[in-house]
JSON list of C-alpha atoms in Angstrom, two decimals:
[
{"chain": "A", "resi": 521, "resn": "MET", "atom": "CA", "xyz": [0.16, -0.04, 0.01]},
{"chain": "A", "resi": 522, "resn": "ASN", "atom": "CA", "xyz": [2.89, 2.31, 0.94]},
{"chain": "A", "resi": 523, "resn": "ASN", "atom": "CA", "xyz": [4.58, 1.51, -2.36]},
{"chain": "A", "resi": 524, "resn": "GLN", "atom": "CA", "xyz": [1.67, 2.42, -4.31]},
{"chain": "A", "resi": 525, "resn": "ARG", "atom": "CA", "xyz": [1.39, 5.68, -2.60]},
{"chain": "A", "resi": 526, "resn": "LEU", "atom": "CA", "xyz": [4.94, 6.30, -3.61]},
{"chain": "A", "resi": 527, "resn": "ASP", "atom": "CA", "xyz": [4.67, 5.29, -6.83]},
{"chain": "A", "resi": 528, "resn": "ASN", "atom": "CA", "xyz": [1.72, 7.74, -7.57]},
{"chain": "A", "resi": 529, "resn": "LEU", "atom": "CA", "xyz": [3.76, 10.51, -6.12]},
{"chain": "A", "resi": 530, "resn": "LEU", "atom": "CA", "xyz": [6.84, 9.73, -8.17]},
{"chain": "A", "resi": 531, "resn": "MET", "atom": "CA", "xyz": [4.38, 9.36, -11.17]},
{"chain": "A", "resi": 532, "resn": "ILE", "atom": "CA", "xyz": [6.16, 5.95, -12.07]},
{"chain": "A", "resi": 533, "resn": "ASN", "atom": "CA", "xyz": [2.99, 4.32, -13.59]},
{"chain": "A", "resi": 534, "resn": "LYS", "atom": "CA", "xyz": [1.61, 7.82, -15.59]},
{"chain": "A", "resi": 535, "resn": "SER", "atom": "CA", "xyz": [1.85, 8.17, -19.17]},
{"chain": "A", "resi": 536, "resn": "ILE", "atom": "CA", "xyz": [4.73, 10.21, -20.84]},
{"chain": "A", "resi": 537, "resn": "ALA", "atom": "CA", "xyz": [2.23, 12.62, -21.91]},
{"chain": "A", "resi": 538, "resn": "TYR", "atom": "CA", "xyz": [1.15, 13.06, -18.52]},
{"chain": "A", "resi": 539, "resn": "HIS", "atom": "CA", "xyz": [4.69, 13.48, -17.40]},
{"chain": "A", "resi": 540, "resn": "LEU", "atom": "CA", "xyz": [5.28, 16.12, -20.02]},
{"chain": "A", "resi": 541, "resn": "SER", "atom": "CA", "xyz": [2.46, 18.07, -19.19]},
{"chain": "A", "resi": 542, "resn": "VAL", "atom": "CA", "xyz": [3.37, 18.41, -15.63]},
{"chain": "A", "resi": 543, "resn": "TYR", "atom": "CA", "xyz": [7.10, 19.55, -16.61]},
{"chain": "A", "resi": 544, "resn": "ILE", "atom": "CA", "xyz": [5.70, 21.75, -19.26]},
{"chain": "A", "resi": 545, "resn": "SER", "atom": "CA", "xyz": [3.33, 23.49, -16.55]},
{"chain": "A", "resi": 546, "resn": "LEU", "atom": "CA", "xyz": [5.88, 23.74, -14.08]},
{"chain": "A", "resi": 547, "resn": "ALA", "atom": "CA", "xyz": [8.38, 25.28, -16.65]},
{"chain": "A", "resi": 548, "resn": "VAL", "atom": "CA", "xyz": [5.84, 27.73, -17.73]},
{"chain": "A", "resi": 549, "resn": "ILE", "atom": "CA", "xyz": [4.81, 28.65, -14.16]},
{"chain": "A", "resi": 550, "resn": "SER", "atom": "CA", "xyz": [8.43, 28.96, -13.12]},
{"chain": "A", "resi": 551, "resn": "VAL", "atom": "CA", "xyz": [8.89, 31.58, -16.19]},
{"chain": "A", "resi": 552, "resn": "PHE", "atom": "CA", "xyz": [5.70, 33.30, -15.39]},
{"chain": "A", "resi": 553, "resn": "ILE", "atom": "CA", "xyz": [7.12, 33.63, -11.76]},
{"chain": "A", "resi": 554, "resn": "THR", "atom": "CA", "xyz": [10.45, 34.85, -12.76]},
{"chain": "A", "resi": 555, "resn": "PHE", "atom": "CA", "xyz": [9.19, 37.21, -15.13]},
{"chain": "A", "resi": 556, "resn": "ILE", "atom": "CA", "xyz": [6.88, 38.77, -12.60]},
{"chain": "A", "resi": 557, "resn": "VAL", "atom": "CA", "xyz": [9.86, 39.05, -9.77]},
{"chain": "A", "resi": 558, "resn": "ALA", "atom": "CA", "xyz": [12.06, 40.75, -12.45]},
{"chain": "A", "resi": 559, "resn": "THR", "atom": "CA", "xyz": [9.44, 43.12, -13.60]},
{"chain": "A", "resi": 560, "resn": "PHE", "atom": "CA", "xyz": [8.64, 43.84, -9.55]},
{"chain": "A", "resi": 561, "resn": "ILE", "atom": "CA", "xyz": [12.52, 44.40, -8.92]},
{"chain": "A", "resi": 562, "resn": "TYR", "atom": "CA", "xyz": [12.81, 46.62, -11.99]},
{"chain": "A", "resi": 563, "resn": "SER", "atom": "CA", "xyz": [9.67, 48.47, -11.31]},
{"chain": "A", "resi": 564, "resn": "SER", "atom": "CA", "xyz": [10.50, 48.98, -7.58]},
{"chain": "A", "resi": 565, "resn": "LYS", "atom": "CA", "xyz": [14.21, 50.34, -8.67]},
{"chain": "A", "resi": 566, "resn": "LEU", "atom": "CA", "xyz": [12.80, 52.84, -11.35]},
{"chain": "A", "resi": 567, "resn": "ILE", "atom": "CA", "xyz": [10.10, 54.10, -8.73]},
{"chain": "A", "resi": 568, "resn": "ASN", "atom": "CA", "xyz": [12.97, 54.74, -6.30]},
{"chain": "A", "resi": 569, "resn": "ASN", "atom": "CA", "xyz": [15.14, 56.32, -8.64]},
{"chain": "A", "resi": 570, "resn": "ASN", "atom": "CA", "xyz": [12.28, 58.61, -9.90]},
{"chain": "A", "resi": 571, "resn": "ILE", "atom": "CA", "xyz": [11.51, 59.41, -6.18]},
{"chain": "A", "resi": 572, "resn": "GLU", "atom": "CA", "xyz": [15.12, 60.50, -5.80]},
{"chain": "A", "resi": 573, "resn": "THR", "atom": "CA", "xyz": [15.27, 62.36, -8.87]},
{"chain": "A", "resi": 574, "resn": "THR", "atom": "CA", "xyz": [12.24, 64.25, -8.02]},
{"chain": "A", "resi": 575, "resn": "GLY", "atom": "CA", "xyz": [13.39, 64.69, -4.35]},
{"chain": "A", "resi": 576, "resn": "ILE", "atom": "CA", "xyz": [16.62, 66.37, -5.78]},
{"chain": "A", "resi": 577, "resn": "SER", "atom": "CA", "xyz": [15.01, 68.53, -8.20]},
{"chain": "A", "resi": 578, "resn": "LYS", "atom": "CA", "xyz": [12.50, 69.79, -5.83]},
{"chain": "A", "resi": 579, "resn": "SER", "atom": "CA", "xyz": [15.31, 70.39, -3.20]},
{"chain": "A", "resi": 580, "resn": "SER", "atom": "CA", "xyz": [17.22, 72.44, -5.84]},
{"chain": "A", "resi": 581, "resn": "GLN", "atom": "CA", "xyz": [14.21, 74.46, -6.75]},
{"chain": "A", "resi": 582, "resn": "ILE", "atom": "CA", "xyz": [13.59, 75.20, -2.89]},
{"chain": "A", "resi": 583, "resn": "MET", "atom": "CA", "xyz": [17.15, 76.13, -2.38]},
{"chain": "A", "resi": 584, "resn": "LYS", "atom": "CA", "xyz": [17.29, 78.35, -5.38]},
{"chain": "A", "resi": 585, "resn": "ASN", "atom": "CA", "xyz": [13.92, 80.22, -4.00]},
{"chain": "A", "resi": 586, "resn": "VAL", "atom": "CA", "xyz": [15.52, 80.58, -0.45]},
{"chain": "A", "resi": 587, "resn": "GLU", "atom": "CA", "xyz": [18.73, 81.44, -1.76]},
{"chain": "A", "resi": 588, "resn": "ARG", "atom": "CA", "xyz": [16.99, 84.46, -4.03]},
{"chain": "A", "resi": 589, "resn": "GLN", "atom": "CA", "xyz": [15.04, 85.58, -1.00]},
{"chain": "A", "resi": 590, "resn": "VAL", "atom": "CA", "xyz": [17.79, 85.63, 1.27]},
{"chain": "A", "resi": 591, "resn": "VAL", "atom": "CA", "xyz": [20.45, 87.39, -0.92]},
{"chain": "A", "resi": 592, "resn": "SER", "atom": "CA", "xyz": [17.44, 90.02, -1.77]},
{"chain": "A", "resi": 593, "resn": "THR", "atom": "CA", "xyz": [16.86, 90.33, 2.18]},
{"chain": "A", "resi": 594, "resn": "GLU", "atom": "CA", "xyz": [20.45, 90.77, 2.57]},
{"chain": "A", "resi": 595, "resn": "GLU", "atom": "CA", "xyz": [20.47, 93.50, -0.06]},
{"chain": "A", "resi": 596, "resn": "VAL", "atom": "CA", "xyz": [17.49, 95.28, 1.35]},
{"chain": "A", "resi": 597, "resn": "CYS", "atom": "CA", "xyz": [19.24, 95.22, 4.84]},
{"chain": "A", "resi": 598, "resn": "LYS", "atom": "CA", "xyz": [22.47, 96.53, 3.55]},
{"chain": "A", "resi": 599, "resn": "ASN", "atom": "CA", "xyz": [21.02, 99.44, 1.49]},
{"chain": "A", "resi": 600, "resn": "MET", "atom": "CA", "xyz": [18.72, 100.11, 4.47]},
{"chain": "A", "resi": 601, "resn": "SER", "atom": "CA", "xyz": [21.52, 100.18, 6.87]},
{"chain": "A", "resi": 602, "resn": "ASP", "atom": "CA", "xyz": [23.21, 102.73, 4.39]},
{"chain": "A", "resi": 603, "resn": "GLN", "atom": "CA", "xyz": [20.18, 104.63, 4.06]},
{"chain": "A", "resi": 604, "resn": "VAL", "atom": "CA", "xyz": [18.38, 104.68, 7.72]},
{"chain": "A", "resi": 605, "resn": "LEU", "atom": "CA", "xyz": [20.42, 107.39, 9.43]},
{"chain": "A", "resi": 606, "resn": "TYR", "atom": "CA", "xyz": [19.61, 109.89, 6.53]},
{"chain": "A", "resi": 607, "resn": "TYR", "atom": "CA", "xyz": [16.08, 108.91, 6.74]},
{"chain": "A", "resi": 608, "resn": "ALA", "atom": "CA", "xyz": [15.95, 109.16, 10.64]},
{"chain": "A", "resi": 609, "resn": "LYS", "atom": "CA", "xyz": [17.44, 113.01, 10.75]},
{"chain": "A", "resi": 610, "resn": "ASN", "atom": "CA", "xyz": [14.70, 113.98, 8.30]},
{"chain": "A", "resi": 611, "resn": "ASN", "atom": "CA", "xyz": [12.19, 112.16, 10.24]},
{"chain": "A", "resi": 612, "resn": "ASP", "atom": "CA", "xyz": [11.14, 109.89, 7.48]},
{"chain": "A", "resi": 613, "resn": "VAL", "atom": "CA", "xyz": [11.93, 106.42, 8.44]},
{"chain": "A", "resi": 614, "resn": "HIS", "atom": "CA", "xyz": [8.44, 105.25, 8.12]},
{"chain": "A", "resi": 615, "resn": "LEU", "atom": "CA", "xyz": [8.71, 106.26, 4.31]},
{"chain": "A", "resi": 616, "resn": "LEU", "atom": "CA", "xyz": [11.79, 104.01, 3.80]},
{"chain": "A", "resi": 617, "resn": "MET", "atom": "CA", "xyz": [10.53, 101.00, 5.85]},
{"chain": "A", "resi": 618, "resn": "SER", "atom": "CA", "xyz": [6.89, 100.94, 4.43]},
{"chain": "A", "resi": 619, "resn": "SER", "atom": "CA", "xyz": [8.41, 101.49, 0.76]},
{"chain": "A", "resi": 620, "resn": "LEU", "atom": "CA", "xyz": [10.53, 98.41, 1.37]},
{"chain": "A", "resi": 621, "resn": "MET", "atom": "CA", "xyz": [7.77, 96.40, 2.84]},
{"chain": "A", "resi": 622, "resn": "LYS", "atom": "CA", "xyz": [5.39, 97.05, 0.06]},
{"chain": "A", "resi": 623, "resn": "LYS", "atom": "CA", "xyz": [8.08, 96.22, -2.52]},
{"chain": "A", "resi": 624, "resn": "TYR", "atom": "CA", "xyz": [9.25, 93.05, -0.63]},
{"chain": "A", "resi": 625, "resn": "SER", "atom": "CA", "xyz": [6.04, 90.97, -0.14]},
{"chain": "A", "resi": 626, "resn": "TYR", "atom": "CA", "xyz": [7.76, 88.20, 1.63]},
{"chain": "A", "resi": 627, "resn": "LEU", "atom": "CA", "xyz": [9.23, 90.24, 4.58]},
{"chain": "A", "resi": 628, "resn": "ASN", "atom": "CA", "xyz": [6.94, 90.19, 7.57]},
{"chain": "A", "resi": 629, "resn": "ALA", "atom": "CA", "xyz": [8.47, 92.94, 9.61]},
{"chain": "A", "resi": 630, "resn": "ILE", "atom": "CA", "xyz": [11.53, 95.10, 9.62]},
{"chain": "A", "resi": 631, "resn": "HIS", "atom": "CA", "xyz": [12.86, 96.14, 12.98]},
{"chain": "A", "resi": 632, "resn": "ILE", "atom": "CA", "xyz": [15.65, 99.02, 13.21]},
{"chain": "A", "resi": 633, "resn": "ASN", "atom": "CA", "xyz": [17.71, 99.74, 16.44]},
{"chain": "A", "resi": 634, "resn": "ILE", "atom": "CA", "xyz": [19.73, 102.93, 16.04]},
{"chain": "A", "resi": 635, "resn": "ASP", "atom": "CA", "xyz": [22.66, 103.02, 18.41]},
{"chain": "A", "resi": 636, "resn": "HIS", "atom": "CA", "xyz": [21.76, 105.40, 21.27]},
{"chain": "A", "resi": 637, "resn": "ASP", "atom": "CA", "xyz": [25.21, 107.48, 20.48]},
{"chain": "A", "resi": 638, "resn": "ILE", "atom": "CA", "xyz": [24.21, 108.49, 17.34]},
{"chain": "A", "resi": 639, "resn": "PRO", "atom": "CA", "xyz": [23.31, 112.54, 17.56]},
{"chain": "A", "resi": 640, "resn": "ASP", "atom": "CA", "xyz": [20.69, 114.29, 15.95]},
{"chain": "A", "resi": 641, "resn": "VAL", "atom": "CA", "xyz": [18.14, 111.60, 15.71]},
{"chain": "A", "resi": 642, "resn": "ASN", "atom": "CA", "xyz": [14.64, 111.99, 17.37]},
{"chain": "A", "resi": 643, "resn": "PHE", "atom": "CA", "xyz": [13.93, 108.18, 17.73]},
{"chain": "A", "resi": 644, "resn": "HIS", "atom": "CA", "xyz": [16.57, 105.18, 18.00]},
{"chain": "A", "resi": 645, "resn": "ASN", "atom": "CA", "xyz": [14.19, 102.19, 17.71]},
{"chain": "A", "resi": 646, "resn": "TYR", "atom": "CA", "xyz": [11.65, 101.63, 14.71]},
{"chain": "A", "resi": 647, "resn": "PHE", "atom": "CA", "xyz": [9.26, 98.53, 14.00]},
{"chain": "A", "resi": 648, "resn": "ILE", "atom": "CA", "xyz": [7.17, 97.92, 11.18]},
{"chain": "A", "resi": 649, "resn": "PHE", "atom": "CA", "xyz": [5.20, 94.84, 10.53]},
{"chain": "A", "resi": 650, "resn": "ARG", "atom": "CA", "xyz": [2.06, 93.15, 8.43]},
{"chain": "A", "resi": 651, "resn": "GLU", "atom": "CA", "xyz": [-1.11, 92.85, 10.36]},
{"chain": "A", "resi": 652, "resn": "LYS", "atom": "CA", "xyz": [-3.42, 91.07, 7.70]},
{"chain": "A", "resi": 653, "resn": "ASP", "atom": "CA", "xyz": [-3.63, 93.53, 4.84]},
{"chain": "A", "resi": 654, "resn": "SER", "atom": "CA", "xyz": [-2.01, 96.70, 6.44]},
{"chain": "A", "resi": 655, "resn": "LEU", "atom": "CA", "xyz": [1.35, 98.00, 7.71]},
{"chain": "A", "resi": 656, "resn": "LEU", "atom": "CA", "xyz": [1.73, 98.67, 11.38]},
{"chain": "A", "resi": 657, "resn": "PHE", "atom": "CA", "xyz": [4.38, 100.98, 12.30]},
{"chain": "A", "resi": 658, "resn": "GLU", "atom": "CA", "xyz": [6.00, 101.87, 15.78]},
{"chain": "A", "resi": 659, "resn": "TYR", "atom": "CA", "xyz": [8.72, 103.95, 16.85]},
{"chain": "A", "resi": 660, "resn": "GLY", "atom": "CA", "xyz": [10.50, 105.28, 20.15]},
{"chain": "A", "resi": 661, "resn": "ASN", "atom": "CA", "xyz": [13.66, 105.30, 22.14]},
{"chain": "A", "resi": 662, "resn": "ASP", "atom": "CA", "xyz": [12.67, 102.31, 24.14]},
{"chain": "A", "resi": 663, "resn": "ARG", "atom": "CA", "xyz": [13.30, 99.00, 22.58]},
{"chain": "A", "resi": 664, "resn": "ILE", "atom": "CA", "xyz": [10.18, 97.81, 20.71]},
{"chain": "A", "resi": 665, "resn": "TYR", "atom": "CA", "xyz": [9.05, 94.26, 21.44]},
{"chain": "A", "resi": 666, "resn": "HIS", "atom": "CA", "xyz": [6.12, 92.97, 19.31]},
{"chain": "A", "resi": 667, "resn": "CYS", "atom": "CA", "xyz": [5.55, 90.20, 21.81]},
{"chain": "A", "resi": 668, "resn": "MET", "atom": "CA", "xyz": [5.36, 90.35, 25.54]},
{"chain": "A", "resi": 669, "resn": "PHE", "atom": "CA", "xyz": [7.07, 86.99, 25.95]},
{"chain": "A", "resi": 670, "resn": "GLU", "atom": "CA", "xyz": [10.02, 87.99, 23.93]},
{"chain": "A", "resi": 671, "resn": "ASN", "atom": "CA", "xyz": [10.20, 91.33, 26.01]},
{"chain": "A", "resi": 672, "resn": "SER", "atom": "CA", "xyz": [10.42, 89.44, 29.06]},
{"chain": "A", "resi": 673, "resn": "PHE", "atom": "CA", "xyz": [12.94, 86.85, 27.61]},
{"chain": "A", "resi": 674, "resn": "PHE", "atom": "CA", "xyz": [15.21, 89.85, 26.47]},
{"chain": "A", "resi": 675, "resn": "GLU", "atom": "CA", "xyz": [14.86, 91.72, 30.02]},
{"chain": "A", "resi": 676, "resn": "LYS", "atom": "CA", "xyz": [16.28, 88.29, 31.65]},
{"chain": "A", "resi": 677, "resn": "VAL", "atom": "CA", "xyz": [19.22, 88.31, 29.31]},
{"chain": "A", "resi": 678, "resn": "ILE", "atom": "CA", "xyz": [20.01, 91.79, 29.58]},
{"chain": "A", "resi": 679, "resn": "GLU", "atom": "CA", "xyz": [19.88, 91.61, 33.50]},
{"chain": "A", "resi": 680, "resn": "LYS", "atom": "CA", "xyz": [22.38, 89.13, 33.49]},
{"chain": "A", "resi": 681, "resn": "ASN", "atom": "CA", "xyz": [24.75, 91.56, 31.86]},
{"chain": "A", "resi": 682, "resn": "THR", "atom": "CA", "xyz": [27.05, 88.55, 30.70]},
{"chain": "A", "resi": 683, "resn": "PRO", "atom": "CA", "xyz": [27.87, 87.57, 27.21]},
{"chain": "A", "resi": 684, "resn": "GLY", "atom": "CA", "xyz": [27.24, 83.96, 26.11]},
{"chain": "A", "resi": 685, "resn": "TRP", "atom": "CA", "xyz": [24.65, 81.60, 24.91]},
{"chain": "A", "resi": 686, "resn": "THR", "atom": "CA", "xyz": [21.07, 81.80, 25.94]},
{"chain": "A", "resi": 687, "resn": "GLU", "atom": "CA", "xyz": [18.00, 79.29, 26.39]},
{"chain": "A", "resi": 688, "resn": "SER", "atom": "CA", "xyz": [15.95, 79.04, 23.18]},
{"chain": "A", "resi": 689, "resn": "PHE", "atom": "CA", "xyz": [12.75, 81.18, 22.95]}
]
């Protein structure tokens, strides 16, 4: 009885056509599985390369955009520092700051602190910022803080009167 089962498993008593159909079926199934696996591996490599290329392209675009804005902001700061004393002596700092804020829409605020040793200037601190669709302007001789938390943090740092790193805020 056990020998008969073994013979059936080994296909010893089957016809040659049966043997060929089984072998051909196994060969076709093997080719299909190999083709599917090869296609999957190729597709996943292609997708990964595409994702990497897209990521590099997007990051290059972002870096160019940020660099352009940083460079133009740097130029704005340089020009403003060259001109602010003239405008401050003529009490027209608001004109300078508002024109810059209108021209460079990506700027959210401009904060200017002129050294208190500079003579012939009525005010030493200027601040302009966007509030919804309008520009708000503040000026005075005391430091201007837009945020009360910022004010309290800087007061603590100033009271220490020691140079060095501060906690993040």
